[in-house]
Every structure is written in C-alpha cells, then in structure tokens.
Amino acid sequence: MTTNEATQLANDHATEAAAALAALSGVASHQIAVVLGSGWVPAADLLGRTVAEFPVTDLPHFAPPAVAGHAGMVRSIDADGTAVLVFLGRTHLYEELGVDAVTHAVRTSAMAGCQTMVLTNGCGGLDASWTPGSPVLIRDHLNLTGASPLHGAHFVDLTDLYSPRLRELCRTIEPGLPEGVYAQFRGPMYETPAEIQMVRAMGGTLVGMSTALEAIVARSLKMEILGLSLVTNLAAGMSGQALNHLEVLEAGRAAAARMGDLLSRVIRLVA
Ligand code: 8IG
C-alpha cells in the first residue's frame, strides 16, 4: 500500500462510519463534534437533548474501550437545533492500535459533516496556580509522541492550529480562562520529574496522552479546532506526591458541572 492509499483507506473507513452513524442515529449530518476525555465524560448530560446513543463499536473501524472511565459511547445531541456528535472516550496511542485508530473519530466527524472539532482532555499541569479541576484553553502543542497521524508527503500547516477565534469565544464565556501549551506523550506511564523539567524548558505547560495527533488530522481535514484541557493533577514532581488515576477521575466528577456549562455554552455560540 502506498502512503496516499493509506490516507485514502483511513478516509474511506471514516466515510463508512459516518454512513453507519447517519443510519443508526437518524441524523443525516452533524455540525459540531466533541471528544470527551478523562474527567469530561460526566459533563456529557449537560450539553443538550440526547437523540441517539450507542457504543462506538457499533460503527465500523472503532476500537473497543481500553481504559476505566472511558465509556466508549457515541451520542447524537440536539443543542437547540444544532446537531452535535459527542464521543464519550477515545482511543489512545498507548493502546498500540496505530495512529489511524487514534484519529478515526476525528476523520468520522469530518465525514459526518462537522466543521468544528472540540477536543477535550484531562491532563497534568505545570503551572502551580492551576489547581485540580481548572479548565485551560490549549493555545498550541508539542507532539512528543514521535508519531505522525498523517501518511506520506502530506504537508500540513499547523500555524494557529487551535483556533484563535474559538479561544476568544471561550473567553467571552469565562473571561479569566488561562491558555497553555499541551505536550502529548505516548504514555501510558506518566512523566518522570526530569521529563516535566524538559517540558517546562520547551515551553510546555500541560502534559497528557492525547489531543495533539487528533488536532493534526482535524486540521488536515480543514476543521476548526478548539482544545480544552481539564487540569486534574499537578505534573510529576510538583506536588511531592505520586500520580493516581482514581484521583484524576474524581477531579473530573467534581468539575463536571462547570465543564458541562462551559462546553454547552461554547457549542451554542459556535453554532
Ligand atoms: I488526567 O500528569 C492526566 N493525564 N502524560 N501526565 C500525562 N497524562 C496525564 C496526566 C499527567 N494527568
């Protein structure tokens, strides 16, 4: 298979998934797509009226969920007349299913008609003033995975990858929302304190295991991208304590109402 054929295959798989989505949901096309990451899933119910919901694995080429707290569901929501496609959970690079599995939801969203891609995640924060439960707008990223989600000589500009317009729109909702630079690691291990020092030296302020590869594919498909992080823990070496996945989930539950309100207002303003 040539690299161009690899791109074509990934997009064909997404076209198949989008067709199955339209058939199963009864919604011919969607306008906005949202991926809910760690800590954001409890906010799903606040976004609007559920029109249809089913396991992502009912759609072709989606991988089953691998992580506790990632529900692996897809939901079609009516947000005051806007059709919103919501993924409750995502596939991560550390699952070793390849970059096409990681970005299938993004490609499917584009093929389903979405022109806006909202990518959310739970992550570690390098700014000590970001207490667990703080939302942060992603301004830019560092892809430290060593992987590319694109195939072949497919040159894609990543200037203003995270839409300045959508960030400004978020600040009309929450004027004080801070911005950060998200460093994606492959995981599944958290960073060492030395790696966090490296990220700091590189200008990174958020660390996680998702989002950057998905944003690259969304840009390659001409979508407008909003990245929202929920800081659920201080990055390794900053708190004097070890990192704990259950604390991460708990920070999400505690922040759900605020995140749901923010996302729900963003969706309505974008529409
Ligand atoms: I939630 O501190 C969450 N996800 N890499 N580091 C990385 N991923 C994370 C972290 C973190 N917290």
PDB file of N, CA and C in Angstrom, residues 171-225:
ATOM      1  N   ARG A 171     -13.442  32.876  25.896  1.00  0.00           N
ATOM      2  CA  ARG A 171     -13.186  33.912  26.908  1.00  0.00           C
ATOM      3  C   ARG A 171     -14.345  34.901  27.038  1.00  0.00           C
ATOM      4  N   THR A 172     -15.254  34.914  26.057  1.00  0.00           N
ATOM      5  CA  THR A 172     -16.461  35.721  26.272  1.00  0.00           C
ATOM      6  C   THR A 172     -17.362  35.021  27.291  1.00  0.00           C
ATOM      7  N   ILE A 173     -17.215  33.689  27.423  1.00  0.00           N
ATOM      8  CA  ILE A 173     -17.993  32.924  28.394  1.00  0.00           C
ATOM      9  C   ILE A 173     -17.323  32.967  29.764  1.00  0.00           C
ATOM     10  N   GLU A 174     -16.015  32.692  29.763  1.00  0.00           N
ATOM     11  CA  GLU A 174     -15.228  32.712  31.011  1.00  0.00           C
ATOM     12  C   GLU A 174     -14.014  33.619  30.786  1.00  0.00           C
ATOM     13  N   PRO A 175     -14.144  34.886  31.113  1.00  0.00           N
ATOM     14  CA  PRO A 175     -13.108  35.870  30.786  1.00  0.00           C
ATOM     15  C   PRO A 175     -11.714  35.507  31.311  1.00  0.00           C
ATOM     16  N   GLY A 176     -11.636  34.843  32.438  1.00  0.00           N
ATOM     17  CA  GLY A 176     -10.320  34.568  33.021  1.00  0.00           C
ATOM     18  C   GLY A 176      -9.664  33.277  32.560  1.00  0.00           C
ATOM     19  N   LEU A 177     -10.268  32.567  31.580  1.00  0.00           N
ATOM     20  CA  LEU A 177      -9.735  31.257  31.180  1.00  0.00           C
ATOM     21  C   LEU A 177      -8.274  31.364  30.751  1.00  0.00           C
ATOM     22  N   PRO A 178      -7.375  30.649  31.418  1.00  0.00           N
ATOM     23  CA  PRO A 178      -5.967  30.711  31.019  1.00  0.00           C
ATOM     24  C   PRO A 178      -5.697  29.851  29.783  1.00  0.00           C
ATOM     25  N   GLU A 179      -4.543  30.055  29.160  1.00  0.00           N
ATOM     26  CA  GLU A 179      -4.128  29.274  27.998  1.00  0.00           C
ATOM     27  C   GLU A 179      -2.849  28.513  28.319  1.00  0.00           C
ATOM     28  N   GLY A 180      -2.691  27.360  27.692  1.00  0.00           N
ATOM     29  CA  GLY A 180      -1.487  26.576  27.918  1.00  0.00           C
ATOM     30  C   GLY A 180      -0.995  25.909  26.648  1.00  0.00           C
ATOM     31  N   VAL A 181       0.224  25.408  26.713  1.00  0.00           N
ATOM     32  CA  VAL A 181       0.816  24.642  25.609  1.00  0.00           C
ATOM     33  C   VAL A 181       0.843  23.176  26.046  1.00  0.00           C
ATOM     34  N   TYR A 182       0.131  22.341  25.285  1.00  0.00           N
ATOM     35  CA  TYR A 182      -0.096  20.939  25.653  1.00  0.00           C
ATOM     36  C   TYR A 182       0.987  20.048  25.052  1.00  0.00           C
ATOM     37  N   ALA A 183       1.680  19.320  25.885  1.00  0.00           N
ATOM     38  CA  ALA A 183       2.683  18.366  25.406  1.00  0.00           C
ATOM     39  C   ALA A 183       2.072  16.971  25.437  1.00  0.00           C
ATOM     40  N   GLN A 184       1.955  16.353  24.247  1.00  0.00           N
ATOM     41  CA  GLN A 184       1.444  14.975  24.205  1.00  0.00           C
ATOM     42  C   GLN A 184       2.596  13.986  24.278  1.00  0.00           C
ATOM     43  N   PHE A 185       2.538  13.111  25.280  1.00  0.00           N
ATOM     44  CA  PHE A 185       3.436  11.966  25.401  1.00  0.00           C
ATOM     45  C   PHE A 185       2.699  10.715  24.936  1.00  0.00           C
ATOM     46  N   ARG A 186       3.441   9.689  24.601  1.00  0.00           N
ATOM     47  CA  ARG A 186       2.806   8.434  24.195  1.00  0.00           C
ATOM     48  C   ARG A 186       2.123   7.735  25.358  1.00  0.00           C
ATOM     49  N   GLY A 187       2.711   7.843  26.596  1.00  0.00           N
ATOM     50  CA  GLY A 187       2.187   7.082  27.721  1.00  0.00           C
ATOM     51  C   GLY A 187       2.427   5.594  27.526  1.00  0.00           C
ATOM     52  N   PRO A 188       1.793   4.727  28.316  1.00  0.00           N
ATOM     53  CA  PRO A 188       0.796   5.036  29.339  1.00  0.00           C
ATOM     54  C   PRO A 188       1.387   5.474  30.681  1.00  0.00           C
ATOM     55  N   MET A 189       2.691   5.386  30.825  1.00  0.00           N
ATOM     56  CA  MET A 189       3.269   5.873  32.082  1.00  0.00           C
ATOM     57  C   MET A 189       3.171   7.395  32.131  1.00  0.00           C
ATOM     58  N   TYR A 190       3.014   7.933  33.326  1.00  0.00           N
ATOM     59  CA  TYR A 190       3.121   9.374  33.494  1.00  0.00           C
ATOM     60  C   TYR A 190       4.603   9.752  33.352  1.00  0.00           C
ATOM     61  N   GLU A 191       4.879  11.047  33.341  1.00  0.00           N
ATOM     62  CA  GLU A 191       6.243  11.517  33.142  1.00  0.00           C
ATOM     63  C   GLU A 191       7.086  11.321  34.405  1.00  0.00           C
ATOM     64  N   THR A 192       8.393  11.349  34.207  1.00  0.00           N
ATOM     65  CA  THR A 192       9.294  11.486  35.350  1.00  0.00           C
ATOM     66  C   THR A 192       9.394  12.978  35.686  1.00  0.00           C
ATOM     67  N   PRO A 193       9.799  13.298  36.896  1.00  0.00           N
ATOM     68  CA  PRO A 193      10.039  14.714  37.214  1.00  0.00           C
ATOM     69  C   PRO A 193      11.049  15.352  36.243  1.00  0.00           C
ATOM     70  N   ALA A 194      12.050  14.601  35.787  1.00  0.00           N
ATOM     71  CA  ALA A 194      13.019  15.163  34.831  1.00  0.00           C
ATOM     72  C   ALA A 194      12.340  15.484  33.493  1.00  0.00           C
ATOM     73  N   GLU A 195      11.420  14.621  33.061  1.00  0.00           N
ATOM     74  CA  GLU A 195      10.701  14.906  31.812  1.00  0.00           C
ATOM     75  C   GLU A 195       9.822  16.150  31.947  1.00  0.00           C
ATOM     76  N   ILE A 196       9.272  16.335  33.131  1.00  0.00           N
ATOM     77  CA  ILE A 196       8.473  17.551  33.347  1.00  0.00           C
ATOM     78  C   ILE A 196       9.376  18.793  33.280  1.00  0.00           C
ATOM     79  N   GLN A 197      10.588  18.695  33.799  1.00  0.00           N
ATOM     80  CA  GLN A 197      11.547  19.815  33.678  1.00  0.00           C
ATOM     81  C   GLN A 197      11.866  20.077  32.205  1.00  0.00           C
ATOM     82  N   MET A 198      11.983  18.994  31.420  1.00  0.00           N
ATOM     83  CA  MET A 198      12.236  19.126  29.973  1.00  0.00           C
ATOM     84  C   MET A 198      11.075  19.861  29.297  1.00  0.00           C
ATOM     85  N   VAL A 199       9.853  19.446  29.617  1.00  0.00           N
ATOM     86  CA  VAL A 199       8.674  20.089  29.020  1.00  0.00           C
ATOM     87  C   VAL A 199       8.658  21.577  29.381  1.00  0.00           C
ATOM     88  N   ARG A 200       8.973  21.871  30.622  1.00  0.00           N
ATOM     89  CA  ARG A 200       8.985  23.267  31.067  1.00  0.00           C
ATOM     90  C   ARG A 200       9.998  24.072  30.249  1.00  0.00           C
ATOM     91  N   ALA A 201      11.190  23.488  30.048  1.00  0.00           N
ATOM     92  CA  ALA A 201      12.234  24.179  29.283  1.00  0.00           C
ATOM     93  C   ALA A 201      11.800  24.406  27.835  1.00  0.00           C
ATOM     94  N   MET A 202      10.944  23.505  27.325  1.00  0.00           N
ATOM     95  CA  MET A 202      10.453  23.616  25.942  1.00  0.00           C
ATOM     96  C   MET A 202       9.275  24.555  25.813  1.00  0.00           C
ATOM     97  N   GLY A 203       8.763  25.032  26.919  1.00  0.00           N
ATOM     98  CA  GLY A 203       7.624  25.947  26.857  1.00  0.00           C
ATOM     99  C   GLY A 203       6.273  25.279  27.040  1.00  0.00           C
ATOM    100  N   GLY A 204       6.275  24.014  27.398  1.00  0.00           N
ATOM    101  CA  GLY A 204       5.006  23.312  27.639  1.00  0.00           C
ATOM    102  C   GLY A 204       4.481  23.613  29.031  1.00  0.00           C
ATOM    103  N   THR A 205       3.143  23.642  29.162  1.00  0.00           N
ATOM    104  CA  THR A 205       2.542  23.897  30.476  1.00  0.00           C
ATOM    105  C   THR A 205       1.466  22.873  30.848  1.00  0.00           C
ATOM    106  N   LEU A 206       1.145  21.972  29.896  1.00  0.00           N
ATOM    107  CA  LEU A 206       0.163  20.911  30.153  1.00  0.00           C
ATOM    108  C   LEU A 206       0.760  19.610  29.616  1.00  0.00           C
ATOM    109  N   VAL A 207       0.528  18.490  30.306  1.00  0.00           N
ATOM    110  CA  VAL A 207       1.022  17.201  29.799  1.00  0.00           C
ATOM    111  C   VAL A 207      -0.083  16.163  29.800  1.00  0.00           C
ATOM    112  N   GLY A 208      -0.160  15.414  28.698  1.00  0.00           N
ATOM    113  CA  GLY A 208      -1.183  14.386  28.593  1.00  0.00           C
ATOM    114  C   GLY A 208      -0.825  13.379  27.527  1.00  0.00           C
ATOM    115  N   MET A 209      -1.791  12.522  27.182  1.00  0.00           N
ATOM    116  CA  MET A 209      -1.536  11.389  26.279  1.00  0.00           C
ATOM    117  C   MET A 209      -2.508  11.378  25.103  1.00  0.00           C
ATOM    118  N   SER A 210      -3.012  12.554  24.711  1.00  0.00           N
ATOM    119  CA  SER A 210      -3.986  12.601  23.616  1.00  0.00           C
ATOM    120  C   SER A 210      -3.895  13.930  22.880  1.00  0.00           C
ATOM    121  N   THR A 211      -4.926  14.206  22.091  1.00  0.00           N
ATOM    122  CA  THR A 211      -5.250  15.533  21.531  1.00  0.00           C
ATOM    123  C   THR A 211      -4.378  16.020  20.386  1.00  0.00           C
ATOM    124  N   ALA A 212      -3.034  16.024  20.546  1.00  0.00           N
ATOM    125  CA  ALA A 212      -2.197  16.638  19.502  1.00  0.00           C
ATOM    126  C   ALA A 212      -2.356  15.899  18.163  1.00  0.00           C
ATOM    127  N   LEU A 213      -2.276  14.569  18.191  1.00  0.00           N
ATOM    128  CA  LEU A 213      -2.385  13.804  16.935  1.00  0.00           C
ATOM    129  C   LEU A 213      -3.768  13.994  16.317  1.00  0.00           C
ATOM    130  N   GLU A 214      -4.790  14.070  17.171  1.00  0.00           N
ATOM    131  CA  GLU A 214      -6.157  14.270  16.678  1.00  0.00           C
ATOM    132  C   GLU A 214      -6.310  15.657  16.055  1.00  0.00           C
ATOM    133  N   ALA A 215      -5.707  16.657  16.698  1.00  0.00           N
ATOM    134  CA  ALA A 215      -5.801  18.030  16.173  1.00  0.00           C
ATOM    135  C   ALA A 215      -5.133  18.129  14.798  1.00  0.00           C
ATOM    136  N   ILE A 216      -4.019  17.433  14.627  1.00  0.00           N
ATOM    137  CA  ILE A 216      -3.309  17.462  13.339  1.00  0.00           C
ATOM    138  C   ILE A 216      -4.208  16.918  12.226  1.00  0.00           C
ATOM    139  N   VAL A 217      -4.876  15.799  12.492  1.00  0.00           N
ATOM    140  CA  VAL A 217      -5.768  15.219  11.483  1.00  0.00           C
ATOM    141  C   VAL A 217      -6.962  16.142  11.233  1.00  0.00           C
ATOM    142  N   ALA A 218      -7.501  16.728  12.298  1.00  0.00           N
ATOM    143  CA  ALA A 218      -8.633  17.656  12.127  1.00  0.00           C
ATOM    144  C   ALA A 218      -8.221  18.816  11.219  1.00  0.00           C
ATOM    145  N   ARG A 219      -7.015  19.348  11.424  1.00  0.00           N
ATOM    146  CA  ARG A 219      -6.528  20.429  10.554  1.00  0.00           C
ATOM    147  C   ARG A 219      -6.376  19.936   9.116  1.00  0.00           C
ATOM    148  N   SER A 220      -5.848  18.724   8.961  1.00  0.00           N
ATOM    149  CA  SER A 220      -5.637  18.198   7.601  1.00  0.00           C
ATOM    150  C   SER A 220      -6.964  18.060   6.859  1.00  0.00           C
ATOM    151  N   LEU A 221      -8.072  17.951   7.634  1.00  0.00           N
ATOM    152  CA  LEU A 221      -9.407  17.826   7.038  1.00  0.00           C
ATOM    153  C   LEU A 221     -10.156  19.164   7.075  1.00  0.00           C
ATOM    154  N   LYS A 222      -9.406  20.251   7.330  1.00  0.00           N
ATOM    155  CA  LYS A 222      -9.926  21.630   7.232  1.00  0.00           C
ATOM    156  C   LYS A 222     -10.954  21.977   8.304  1.00  0.00           C
ATOM    157  N   MET A 223     -10.907  21.289   9.438  1.00  0.00           N
ATOM    158  CA  MET A 223     -11.839  21.629  10.511  1.00  0.00           C
ATOM    159  C   MET A 223     -11.261  22.760  11.363  1.00  0.00           C
ATOM    160  N   GLU A 224     -12.144  23.490  12.050  1.00  0.00           N
ATOM    161  CA  GLU A 224     -11.706  24.494  13.011  1.00  0.00           C
ATOM    162  C   GLU A 224     -11.650  23.813  14.377  1.00  0.00           C
ATOM    163  N   ILE A 225     -10.559  24.029  15.113  1.00  0.00           N
ATOM    164  CA  ILE A 225     -10.275  23.213  16.292  1.00  0.00           C
ATOM    165  C   ILE A 225     -10.270  24.032  17.576  1.00  0.00           C
TER     166      ILE A 225
END
